Coordinates of C-alpha atoms and ligand atoms in Angstrom, one line a residue:
M251 CA 33.1 -17.5 -32.6
S252 CA 30.9 -15.5 -30.3
E253 CA 30.2 -16.6 -26.6
K254 CA 27.3 -18.6 -25.8
Y255 CA 25.4 -16.9 -22.7
D256 CA 23.0 -18.7 -20.1
V257 CA 20.9 -15.6 -20.4
I258 CA 20.7 -12.5 -22.7
V259 CA 18.5 -9.8 -21.6
I260 CA 17.5 -7.5 -24.1
G261 CA 16.8 -4.0 -22.6
G262 CA 18.6 -2.6 -19.5
G263 CA 15.7 -0.5 -17.8
P264 CA 14.2 -1.6 -14.4
G265 CA 12.9 -4.9 -15.7
G266 CA 16.1 -6.0 -17.8
Y267 CA 18.8 -4.6 -15.3
A268 CA 17.0 -6.4 -12.4
A269 CA 16.7 -9.5 -14.4
A270 CA 20.4 -9.5 -15.4
I271 CA 21.6 -8.8 -11.9
R272 CA 19.5 -11.4 -10.4
C273 CA 20.6 -13.9 -13.0
A274 CA 24.2 -13.3 -12.3
Q275 CA 23.6 -13.7 -8.5
L276 CA 22.2 -17.1 -9.4
G277 CA 25.5 -17.8 -11.1
L278 CA 24.2 -17.5 -14.7
N279 CA 26.6 -16.3 -17.4
T280 CA 24.6 -13.2 -18.4
A281 CA 24.8 -10.3 -21.1
C282 CA 22.4 -7.4 -21.2
I283 CA 22.0 -5.6 -24.6
E284 CA 21.1 -1.9 -24.1
K285 CA 21.0 0.6 -26.9
Y286 CA 20.2 3.8 -25.2
V287 CA 22.5 6.7 -25.7
N288 CA 21.8 9.8 -23.3
K289 CA 21.7 13.4 -23.9
Q290 CA 25.4 13.7 -23.2
G291 CA 26.1 11.3 -26.1
K292 CA 27.1 8.4 -23.8
P293 CA 25.6 4.9 -23.6
A294 CA 23.5 4.4 -20.4
L295 CA 21.5 1.8 -18.6
G296 CA 18.6 2.4 -16.5
G297 CA 16.0 2.5 -19.3
T298 CA 13.1 5.1 -19.3
C299 CA 12.8 5.1 -15.7
L300 CA 16.2 6.4 -14.7
N301 CA 17.0 8.3 -17.8
V302 CA 13.7 10.0 -18.9
G303 CA 10.9 8.8 -16.6
C304 CA 10.5 8.2 -12.8
I305 CA 13.8 9.8 -11.7
P306 CA 14.2 12.9 -13.7
S307 CA 10.4 13.7 -13.0
K308 CA 10.6 13.1 -9.2
A309 CA 13.8 15.4 -9.2
L310 CA 11.8 18.1 -11.0
L311 CA 8.6 17.5 -8.8
D312 CA 11.0 18.0 -5.7
S313 CA 12.6 21.2 -6.9
S314 CA 9.3 22.8 -8.1
W315 CA 7.7 21.9 -4.7
K316 CA 10.6 23.4 -2.8
F317 CA 10.2 26.6 -4.8
H318 CA 6.3 26.6 -4.3
E319 CA 6.8 26.1 -0.6
A320 CA 9.5 28.8 -0.4
K321 CA 7.2 31.2 -2.0
E322 CA 3.7 30.2 -0.5
S323 CA 4.3 28.8 2.8
F324 CA 7.8 29.5 4.3
G325 CA 6.2 32.9 5.8
D326 CA 3.8 30.7 7.8
H327 CA 6.8 29.2 9.5
G328 CA 8.2 32.6 10.0
I329 CA 11.0 32.3 7.4
K330 CA 11.1 35.6 5.6
L331 CA 12.8 35.7 2.1
D332 CA 12.8 38.9 0.1
T333 CA 12.8 37.3 -3.2
V334 CA 12.4 33.7 -4.4
K335 CA 13.9 33.2 -7.9
M336 CA 14.0 29.8 -9.9
D337 CA 17.1 29.0 -11.9
I338 CA 15.8 26.6 -14.3
A339 CA 19.4 25.8 -15.7
Q340 CA 20.5 24.8 -12.2
M341 CA 17.3 22.7 -11.7
H342 CA 18.1 20.8 -14.8
K343 CA 21.8 20.4 -13.7
R344 CA 20.8 18.9 -10.4
K345 CA 18.2 16.8 -12.1
D346 CA 20.9 15.3 -14.7
E347 CA 23.3 14.7 -11.9
V348 CA 20.9 12.7 -10.1
V349 CA 20.2 10.7 -13.3
Q350 CA 23.8 10.3 -14.0
Q351 CA 24.6 9.0 -10.6
L352 CA 21.9 6.4 -10.8
T353 CA 22.5 5.2 -14.3
G354 CA 26.2 5.1 -13.5
G355 CA 25.3 3.1 -10.4
I356 CA 23.7 0.5 -12.5
A357 CA 26.9 0.0 -14.7
S358 CA 29.0 -0.4 -11.6
L359 CA 26.3 -3.0 -10.4
F360 CA 26.7 -4.8 -13.8
K361 CA 30.7 -4.8 -13.3
S362 CA 30.6 -6.2 -9.9
N363 CA 28.1 -8.9 -10.7
K364 CA 29.9 -9.7 -13.9
V365 CA 27.2 -9.0 -16.2
T366 CA 28.2 -8.2 -19.8
W367 CA 26.7 -5.0 -20.9
L368 CA 26.5 -5.2 -24.8
Q369 CA 26.0 -1.7 -26.1
G370 CA 23.7 -1.9 -29.1
T371 CA 20.4 -3.3 -30.4
G372 CA 19.1 -6.7 -29.9
K373 CA 16.5 -8.6 -31.8
L374 CA 15.1 -12.0 -31.0
L375 CA 15.6 -14.7 -33.8
P376 CA 14.2 -18.3 -33.7
K377 CA 15.7 -20.9 -31.5
K378 CA 16.8 -18.4 -28.8
R379 CA 19.3 -16.8 -30.8
V380 CA 19.8 -13.0 -30.7
A381 CA 21.0 -10.7 -33.3
F382 CA 23.2 -7.8 -32.0
T383 CA 23.8 -4.7 -33.6
P384 CA 26.7 -2.8 -31.7
L385 CA 26.5 1.0 -31.2
K386 CA 29.9 1.6 -32.1
E387 CA 30.4 2.3 -35.9
G388 CA 32.3 -0.4 -37.7
E389 CA 31.6 -3.1 -35.4
E390 CA 29.9 -6.0 -37.0
E391 CA 26.6 -7.5 -36.2
Q392 CA 26.8 -10.9 -34.4
V393 CA 24.4 -13.6 -33.7
L394 CA 24.6 -14.7 -30.3
D395 CA 23.3 -17.9 -28.7
A396 CA 21.5 -18.2 -25.4
E397 CA 20.0 -20.9 -23.4
N398 CA 17.4 -18.3 -22.0
V399 CA 16.5 -14.9 -23.4
I400 CA 14.5 -12.3 -21.4
L401 CA 12.9 -9.4 -23.5
A402 CA 12.7 -6.1 -21.5
A403 CA 12.6 -3.5 -24.1
G404 CA 10.0 -1.2 -22.3
S405 CA 7.7 1.1 -23.8
E406 CA 7.7 4.5 -25.8
P407 CA 5.3 7.5 -25.7
V408 CA 2.1 7.3 -27.7
N409 CA 1.9 9.9 -30.4
I410 CA -1.4 11.2 -31.8
K411 CA -2.0 12.4 -35.2
D412 CA -4.1 15.3 -33.9
A413 CA -0.9 16.7 -32.1
P414 CA 2.4 15.8 -33.8
L415 CA 5.4 16.7 -31.8
K416 CA 7.1 19.8 -33.1
D417 CA 10.5 21.0 -31.7
D418 CA 10.3 22.2 -28.2
V419 CA 6.6 23.5 -28.6
V420 CA 4.8 20.2 -28.8
V421 CA 6.7 17.7 -26.8
N422 CA 6.0 14.3 -25.1
S423 CA 7.2 13.6 -21.5
T424 CA 10.8 13.4 -22.4
G425 CA 10.7 17.0 -23.9
A426 CA 8.5 18.3 -20.9
L427 CA 11.7 17.4 -18.7
E428 CA 13.7 19.7 -20.6
F429 CA 12.1 23.1 -21.1
D430 CA 14.6 25.7 -20.8
S431 CA 12.1 28.2 -19.4
V432 CA 8.7 28.3 -17.7
P433 CA 6.3 28.4 -20.3
G434 CA 3.6 31.3 -19.8
R435 CA 0.7 29.0 -20.9
L436 CA 1.1 25.3 -21.0
G437 CA -1.2 22.9 -22.4
V438 CA -1.4 19.2 -21.3
I439 CA -3.2 16.4 -23.4
G440 CA -4.2 13.7 -20.9
A441 CA -4.8 13.7 -17.3
G442 CA -3.2 10.4 -16.7
I443 CA -0.3 10.0 -14.0
I444 CA 2.4 11.4 -16.3
G445 CA 0.3 14.4 -17.7
L446 CA -0.8 15.3 -13.9
E447 CA 3.0 15.1 -12.7
L448 CA 4.5 17.0 -15.4
G449 CA 1.7 19.6 -15.3
S450 CA 2.2 20.0 -11.6
V451 CA 6.1 20.7 -12.2
W452 CA 5.6 23.6 -14.4
S453 CA 2.4 24.7 -12.8
R454 CA 4.4 25.2 -9.5
L455 CA 7.1 27.2 -11.3
G456 CA 4.5 29.7 -12.7
S457 CA 2.7 28.4 -15.8
D458 CA -0.7 28.8 -16.4
V459 CA -1.7 25.0 -17.0
V460 CA -4.5 23.6 -18.8
V461 CA -5.1 19.9 -18.7
L462 CA -7.4 18.6 -21.6
E463 CA -8.8 15.1 -20.8
A464 CA -11.1 13.0 -23.2
V465 CA -12.8 11.0 -20.5
D466 CA -15.6 12.5 -18.4
T467 CA -14.5 10.9 -15.3
F468 CA -11.1 12.1 -13.5
L469 CA -8.8 9.1 -12.8
P470 CA -11.2 6.6 -13.5
Q471 CA -9.0 3.8 -12.1
V472 CA -8.5 5.5 -8.7
D473 CA -11.2 5.1 -5.8
Q474 CA -13.6 7.9 -6.9
Q475 CA -13.8 9.5 -3.2
L476 CA -10.0 10.1 -3.5
A477 CA -10.3 11.2 -7.2
K478 CA -12.8 13.9 -6.4
E479 CA -10.7 15.2 -3.5
T480 CA -7.7 15.0 -5.6
Y481 CA -9.4 17.2 -8.5
K482 CA -10.5 19.8 -5.9
V483 CA -6.8 20.0 -4.4
L484 CA -5.2 20.1 -7.9
G485 CA -7.8 22.7 -8.9
K486 CA -6.9 24.8 -5.8
Q487 CA -3.3 24.6 -7.0
G488 CA -4.3 26.2 -10.2
L489 CA -4.4 23.2 -12.5
D490 CA -7.4 23.8 -14.9
I491 CA -8.3 20.2 -15.7
R492 CA -11.0 20.1 -18.4
L493 CA -12.8 16.8 -18.4
G494 CA -14.7 15.2 -21.6
A495 CA -12.5 17.5 -23.5
R496 CA -11.0 15.6 -26.8
V497 CA -8.2 17.2 -28.5
T498 CA -9.1 17.0 -32.3
G499 CA -6.2 19.1 -33.8
T500 CA -3.2 21.4 -33.3
S501 CA -1.5 24.1 -35.2
V502 CA 1.9 25.6 -34.6
K503 CA 2.6 29.1 -35.6
G504 CA 6.2 30.3 -34.6
K505 CA 6.6 29.6 -30.9
K506 CA 2.9 29.2 -30.3
V507 CA 0.6 26.2 -30.5
T508 CA -3.3 26.4 -30.9
V509 CA -5.2 23.4 -29.8
S510 CA -8.7 22.5 -30.9
Y511 CA -10.8 20.4 -28.7
S512 CA -14.4 19.4 -28.4
D513 CA -16.5 18.8 -25.4
S514 CA -20.2 18.4 -24.5
S515 CA -20.6 22.2 -25.1
G516 CA -19.1 22.4 -28.6
D517 CA -15.8 23.1 -30.3
H518 CA -13.2 25.2 -28.6
E519 CA -9.5 26.6 -29.2
E520 CA -6.8 27.4 -26.8
T521 CA -3.5 28.8 -27.5
F522 CA -0.5 27.7 -25.5
D523 CA 3.3 28.5 -25.4
R524 CA 4.1 24.8 -25.0
L525 CA 2.0 21.6 -25.3
I526 CA 2.7 18.3 -23.6
V527 CA 1.3 15.1 -25.3
A528 CA 0.8 12.8 -22.4
V529 CA -1.6 10.3 -24.0
G530 CA -0.2 7.0 -22.7
R531 CA 2.8 4.6 -23.5
R532 CA 3.0 1.4 -25.8
P533 CA 5.1 -1.4 -25.6
M534 CA 8.4 -1.2 -27.6
T535 CA 8.0 -4.2 -29.9
D536 CA 9.1 -2.6 -33.2
N537 CA 12.1 -4.3 -34.5
L538 CA 12.6 -6.4 -31.4
L539 CA 11.3 -9.8 -32.8
A540 CA 12.1 -11.5 -36.0
S541 CA 9.0 -12.3 -37.9
D542 CA 9.7 -16.2 -37.3
A543 CA 10.9 -15.7 -33.7
G544 CA 7.6 -17.2 -32.6
V545 CA 6.7 -15.0 -29.8
E546 CA 3.1 -14.0 -29.8
L547 CA 1.5 -10.6 -29.1
D548 CA -1.8 -10.3 -27.0
E549 CA -4.8 -8.3 -28.5
R550 CA -3.3 -5.1 -27.2
G551 CA 0.1 -5.3 -28.8
F552 CA 1.8 -6.4 -25.6
I553 CA 4.0 -9.6 -25.6
H554 CA 1.7 -12.5 -24.4
V555 CA 3.1 -14.0 -21.3
D556 CA 1.8 -16.5 -18.6
S557 CA 1.7 -15.5 -14.7
Q558 CA 5.6 -16.2 -14.6
C559 CA 6.4 -14.1 -17.6
R560 CA 7.1 -17.0 -19.9
T561 CA 6.2 -16.2 -23.5
D562 CA 5.0 -18.7 -26.1
V563 CA 8.6 -19.9 -27.0
P564 CA 10.0 -22.0 -24.3
G565 CA 13.2 -20.2 -22.6
V566 CA 12.1 -16.9 -23.8
Y567 CA 10.5 -14.5 -21.2
A568 CA 9.3 -11.1 -21.3
V569 CA 9.0 -8.6 -18.3
G570 CA 8.0 -5.0 -17.5
D571 CA 6.3 -2.4 -19.8
L572 CA 6.4 -5.0 -22.7
V573 CA 3.8 -7.2 -20.9
R574 CA 0.4 -6.8 -19.3
G575 CA -0.2 -5.1 -16.1
P576 CA 0.5 -1.7 -14.9
M577 CA 3.6 0.2 -16.5
L578 CA 5.5 0.7 -13.4
A579 CA 9.1 0.4 -12.7
H580 CA 8.5 -1.7 -9.5
K581 CA 6.3 -4.0 -11.3
G582 CA 9.1 -4.5 -14.1
I583 CA 11.8 -5.0 -11.5
E584 CA 10.0 -8.0 -9.7
E585 CA 9.0 -9.4 -13.0
G586 CA 12.7 -9.4 -14.0
V587 CA 13.6 -11.0 -10.6
M588 CA 10.9 -13.5 -11.2
A589 CA 12.0 -14.5 -14.7
A590 CA 15.6 -15.1 -13.4
D591 CA 14.4 -17.1 -10.6
V592 CA 12.1 -19.3 -12.9
I593 CA 15.3 -19.7 -15.1
A594 CA 17.1 -20.9 -12.2
G595 CA 14.5 -23.3 -11.0
E596 CA 13.6 -21.2 -7.8
N597 CA 10.3 -20.8 -6.2
T598 CA 8.9 -17.5 -7.2
Q599 CA 6.1 -15.5 -7.9
V600 CA 4.8 -11.7 -8.3
N601 CA 1.6 -10.7 -6.3
Y602 CA -0.2 -8.7 -8.9
E603 CA -3.0 -8.0 -6.4
T604 CA -0.7 -6.0 -4.1
I605 CA 1.3 -3.6 -6.5
P606 CA 1.1 0.0 -5.1
L607 CA 0.6 2.8 -7.6
V608 CA 1.4 6.4 -6.9
I609 CA 0.8 9.7 -8.5
Y610 CA 3.6 12.0 -7.2
I611 CA 1.4 15.3 -7.1
H612 CA 1.3 17.2 -3.9
P613 CA -0.3 15.8 -1.8
E614 CA 0.7 12.3 -3.1
L615 CA -1.9 10.1 -4.3
A616 CA -1.2 6.3 -3.6
W617 CA -3.2 3.2 -3.6
V618 CA -3.3 -0.7 -3.6
G619 CA -5.8 -3.0 -4.0
K620 CA -9.4 -2.6 -4.8
T621 CA -11.4 0.5 -5.0
E622 CA -14.8 0.9 -3.2
E623 CA -16.4 0.9 -6.8
E624 CA -14.8 -2.4 -7.5
V625 CA -15.8 -4.2 -4.3
K626 CA -19.4 -2.7 -4.6
A627 CA -19.6 -4.1 -8.3
S628 CA -18.6 -7.5 -6.9
G629 CA -21.8 -7.7 -4.9
E630 CA -19.8 -8.9 -1.8
P631 CA -20.4 -7.1 1.5
Y632 CA -17.7 -4.7 2.6
K633 CA -17.1 -1.8 4.9
T634 CA -14.9 1.5 4.6
G635 CA -13.2 3.6 6.9
V636 CA -11.9 7.2 6.3
A637 CA -9.7 9.4 8.2
P638 CA -8.6 13.0 7.2
F639 CA -5.0 14.3 7.6
A640 CA -6.6 17.4 9.1
S641 CA -6.7 16.2 12.5
N642 CA -3.0 14.7 12.4
G643 CA -0.7 16.4 14.6
R644 CA 2.3 15.6 12.4
A645 CA 0.7 17.0 9.3
L646 CA -0.6 20.1 11.1
G647 CA 2.8 20.7 12.4
A648 CA 4.1 20.6 8.9
G649 CA 1.1 22.6 7.5
D650 CA 0.4 19.7 5.1
T651 CA -3.1 18.8 6.1
A652 CA -4.9 18.1 2.7
G653 CA -6.2 14.7 2.2
L654 CA -7.4 11.3 3.8
V655 CA -6.8 7.7 4.1
K656 CA -9.5 5.2 3.3
F657 CA -9.6 1.4 3.9
V658 CA -11.9 -0.9 1.9
V659 CA -12.5 -3.9 3.7
D660 CA -14.2 -7.3 3.2
E661 CA -17.2 -7.3 5.8
K662 CA -17.3 -11.2 6.3
S663 CA -13.6 -11.9 6.7
D664 CA -12.3 -8.7 7.8
R665 CA -9.3 -8.8 5.2
V666 CA -8.1 -5.7 4.0
L667 CA -9.1 -5.3 0.2
G668 CA -7.7 -1.9 -0.5
M669 CA -6.0 1.2 0.8
H670 CA -6.2 4.7 -0.8
A671 CA -4.3 7.5 0.4
L672 CA -4.2 11.3 -0.7
G673 CA -1.8 12.9 1.7
P674 CA 1.7 13.9 2.7
Q675 CA 4.2 11.0 2.0
A676 CA 1.3 8.8 0.6
S677 CA 3.8 6.9 -1.5
E678 CA 5.5 5.7 1.9
L679 CA 2.2 5.2 3.8
V680 CA 0.7 2.9 1.0
Q681 CA 3.4 0.5 1.8
E682 CA 2.0 -0.1 5.2
A683 CA -0.9 -1.6 3.6
V684 CA 1.1 -3.5 1.1
I685 CA 2.6 -5.3 3.8
A686 CA -0.5 -6.0 5.7
M687 CA -2.3 -7.1 2.5
E688 CA 0.7 -9.6 1.6
F689 CA 0.4 -11.1 5.2
G690 CA -3.4 -11.4 4.7
A691 CA -4.1 -8.9 7.6
S692 CA -7.5 -8.4 8.9
V693 CA -8.4 -4.6 9.4
E694 CA -8.6 -5.7 13.1
D695 CA -4.8 -6.6 13.2
L696 CA -4.1 -2.9 12.0
Q697 CA -6.5 -1.6 14.7
L698 CA -4.7 -3.4 17.4
M699 CA -1.3 -2.4 16.2
V700 CA 0.6 0.5 17.9
F701 CA 1.5 3.5 15.7
G702 CA 4.0 6.0 16.8
H703 CA 3.2 9.4 17.8
P704 CA 3.2 11.8 16.1
T705 CA 3.4 10.3 12.7
L706 CA 1.5 10.6 9.5
S707 CA 0.9 6.9 9.9
E708 CA -1.4 7.7 12.7
T709 CA -3.9 8.5 10.0
V710 CA -3.4 5.1 8.5
H711 CA -4.4 3.8 11.9
E712 CA -7.4 5.9 12.4
A713 CA -8.8 5.0 8.9
A714 CA -8.4 1.3 10.0
L715 CA -10.4 2.0 13.3
A716 CA -13.0 3.9 11.5
T717 CA -14.1 0.9 9.6
D718 CA -15.5 -0.2 12.8
Y719 CA -16.6 3.4 14.2
R720 CA -13.6 3.0 16.7
A721 CA -11.7 6.0 15.4
I722 CA -10.5 8.0 18.6
H723 CA -9.8 11.4 17.0
L724 CA -12.8 11.5 14.7
A725 CA -16.5 12.2 15.5
Q726 CA -18.0 9.2 14.0
R727 CA -21.6 8.2 14.6
R728 CA -22.6 4.6 13.9
P729 CA -25.8 4.5 11.5
K730 CA -28.8 3.3 13.5
K731 CA -29.7 -0.3 12.4
K732 CA -32.8 -0.3 10.3
K733 CA -35.9 -1.6 12.0
K734 CA -37.2 -4.8 10.6
Ligands
FAD990 P1 12.2 0.7 -19.9 O1 12.6 1.4 -18.6 O2 11.5 1.4 -20.9 O3 13.6 0.2 -20.4 C1 13.7 -0.5 -21.6 C2 15.1 -0.4 -22.3 O4 15.2 -1.4 -23.4 C3 15.5 1.0 -22.7 O5 16.6 1.5 -22.1 C4 15.5 0.9 -24.3 O6 16.6 1.7 -24.8 C5 16.2 -0.5 -24.3 N1 15.6 -1.2 -25.7 C6 14.5 -1.2 -26.3 N2 14.4 -2.1 -27.5 C7 15.9 -2.5 -27.5 C8 16.4 -3.2 -28.3 N3 15.9 -3.8 -29.4 N4 17.8 -3.5 -28.1 C9 18.5 -3.2 -27.1 N5 17.9 -2.3 -26.1 C10 16.5 -1.9 -26.3 N6 7.0 4.2 -13.0 C11 7.0 4.2 -11.7 O7 7.1 2.9 -11.2 N7 7.2 5.2 -10.8 C12 7.3 6.5 -11.4 O8 7.3 7.4 -10.6 C13 7.3 6.6 -12.7 N8 7.4 7.7 -13.3 C14 7.5 8.1 -14.7 C15 7.6 9.2 -15.4 C16 7.7 9.4 -16.7 C17 7.7 10.6 -17.3 C18 7.7 8.2 -17.4 C19 7.8 8.2 -18.9 C20 7.5 7.0 -17.1 C21 7.3 6.9 -15.5 N9 7.3 5.5 -14.8 C22 7.2 5.5 -13.6 C23 7.1 4.2 -15.7 C24 8.5 3.6 -15.9 O9 9.4 4.5 -16.2 C25 8.5 2.3 -16.5 O10 7.5 1.6 -16.1 C26 9.7 1.5 -16.6 O11 10.7 2.3 -17.1 C27 9.4 0.2 -17.3 O12 10.7 -0.5 -17.2 P2 11.2 -1.7 -18.5 O13 12.4 -2.1 -17.9 O14 10.1 -2.5 -18.8 O15 11.3 -0.5 -19.7
AMP991 P1 -2.5 7.3 -19.2 O1 -2.7 6.2 -20.2 O2 -2.8 7.0 -17.7 O3 -1.0 8.0 -19.2 O4 -3.4 8.4 -19.6 C1 -3.5 9.1 -20.9 C2 -4.8 9.9 -21.1 O5 -4.8 10.6 -22.1 C3 -5.9 9.0 -20.8 O6 -6.7 9.6 -19.7 C4 -6.7 9.4 -22.2 O7 -8.2 9.3 -21.9 C5 -6.3 10.8 -22.5 N1 -6.4 10.9 -24.0 C6 -6.0 10.2 -25.2 N2 -6.2 10.9 -26.3 C7 -6.5 12.0 -25.9 C8 -7.1 13.2 -26.9 N3 -7.1 13.2 -28.1 N4 -7.5 14.2 -26.1 C9 -7.7 14.4 -24.6 N5 -7.2 13.3 -23.9 C10 -6.6 12.2 -24.6

């Protein structure tokens, strides 16, 4: 007879592993079913994020940025290098080691927390039962019973019929993390977060990169003042981002791919050595739910949940990329923890208003809360404050002065509604605003705080001061009041 668990988690990515560990902390007998087998042929935890997402992409972004700096800016610091060469195999070896260290770390955490890792595929059946098909050949399928089930099966890349994947020539994000040489000409379909990050990696290593984006507006979800600045910065770095360019077909001949696309000026063709399809991700609901499991999907194909990740079946929860909200590892982790706490009867919530978003280009683009466009559309009075990194001593010392910080503030209450940063370490700086917003800070609170000198955070301070024309290191002029 198979064991009955307090909780079965299906999926061992950030949402699932965090849920499983938190359940175990709360004293619940927990199993996590994960089917992934890594490229070394070993079962691995960590999901998309650790295996083929956040972590390997950031490892490559760091390697490629160091190479770029060695070539382009070490000379400014007086560091003379006769030749700078990139060893792609070594870059991948290092990335793979980082991935293995982290995925192995999750397996150790499971052991120390006594979470049972069931290696194989899970499918939700009615009445909180789960069909488990083990990875190991010859082992029989079992039906497991649970008091609670947490679905955390994540997402997968969207494929488009106009650009079917082909070997290592037309690839998705996973393939783009594995190119064994630097493509001469690289095409990217989609100027979203993943397309821009992966395009940046290979551009820094020497590819001539063209990004084709169907929508006319660059990064429509981002505050447009920062989006425009980002577009300029990436253009200077050599990324040729073509907006309003919808891909209509591809043809692969040998090791080349020709992409057809149309824009307002007509139909065009471009030939590339490699093409990355980065047109979004979809929730992985295929084969996860028996037809009579009772869990409903929303109109966009995500599992329907309430604000605490309860599905329509009592005792069944869903978290992470499977459910509404941004597809981000940290959002999935917090939802996993919340689902575990709900099961254990703890008081808990995720504040969806203060989830930070980051694009790990250089300089980094990070934001939290509302954009100026969103606040303007609401009709409520607001004020903004902007400060550039150009006058920040720390940024100048590092030779990293592109970008700015912007606050959007409620005029009446003085509450911080959003912070947007393009600049060095923006991913870290945005967390200052997350904390401020979580504590319901007014911008005056930030203005009156002491920021260390010289730090990049001083630009956050200056932007907060600038909302009231109080910035010290900026020539700000208060607009004259209109005569009545
Ligand atoms: P996943 O990480 O997708 O994990 C789901 C797991 O469930 C998988 O391991 C899968 O094998 C398993 N599974 C699925 N179905 C079953 C089943 N039936 N039985 C058993 N197991 C199953 N997010 C960030 O926050 N920051 C970043 O910098 C970032 N960079 C990214 C870069 C790239 C290239 C990509 C592709 C994504 C990136 N993301 C990033 C997004 C991030 O990876 C996801 O938001 C995150 O992994 C979602 O976590 P999850 O637990 O919901 O799902
Ligand atoms: P994201 O969903 O943020 O990963 O971004 C994916 C991007 O791909 C979106 O900005 C889409 O507009 C873009 N996209 C989707 N299909 C196409 C296409 N056929 N041609 C060009 N861009 C596309």
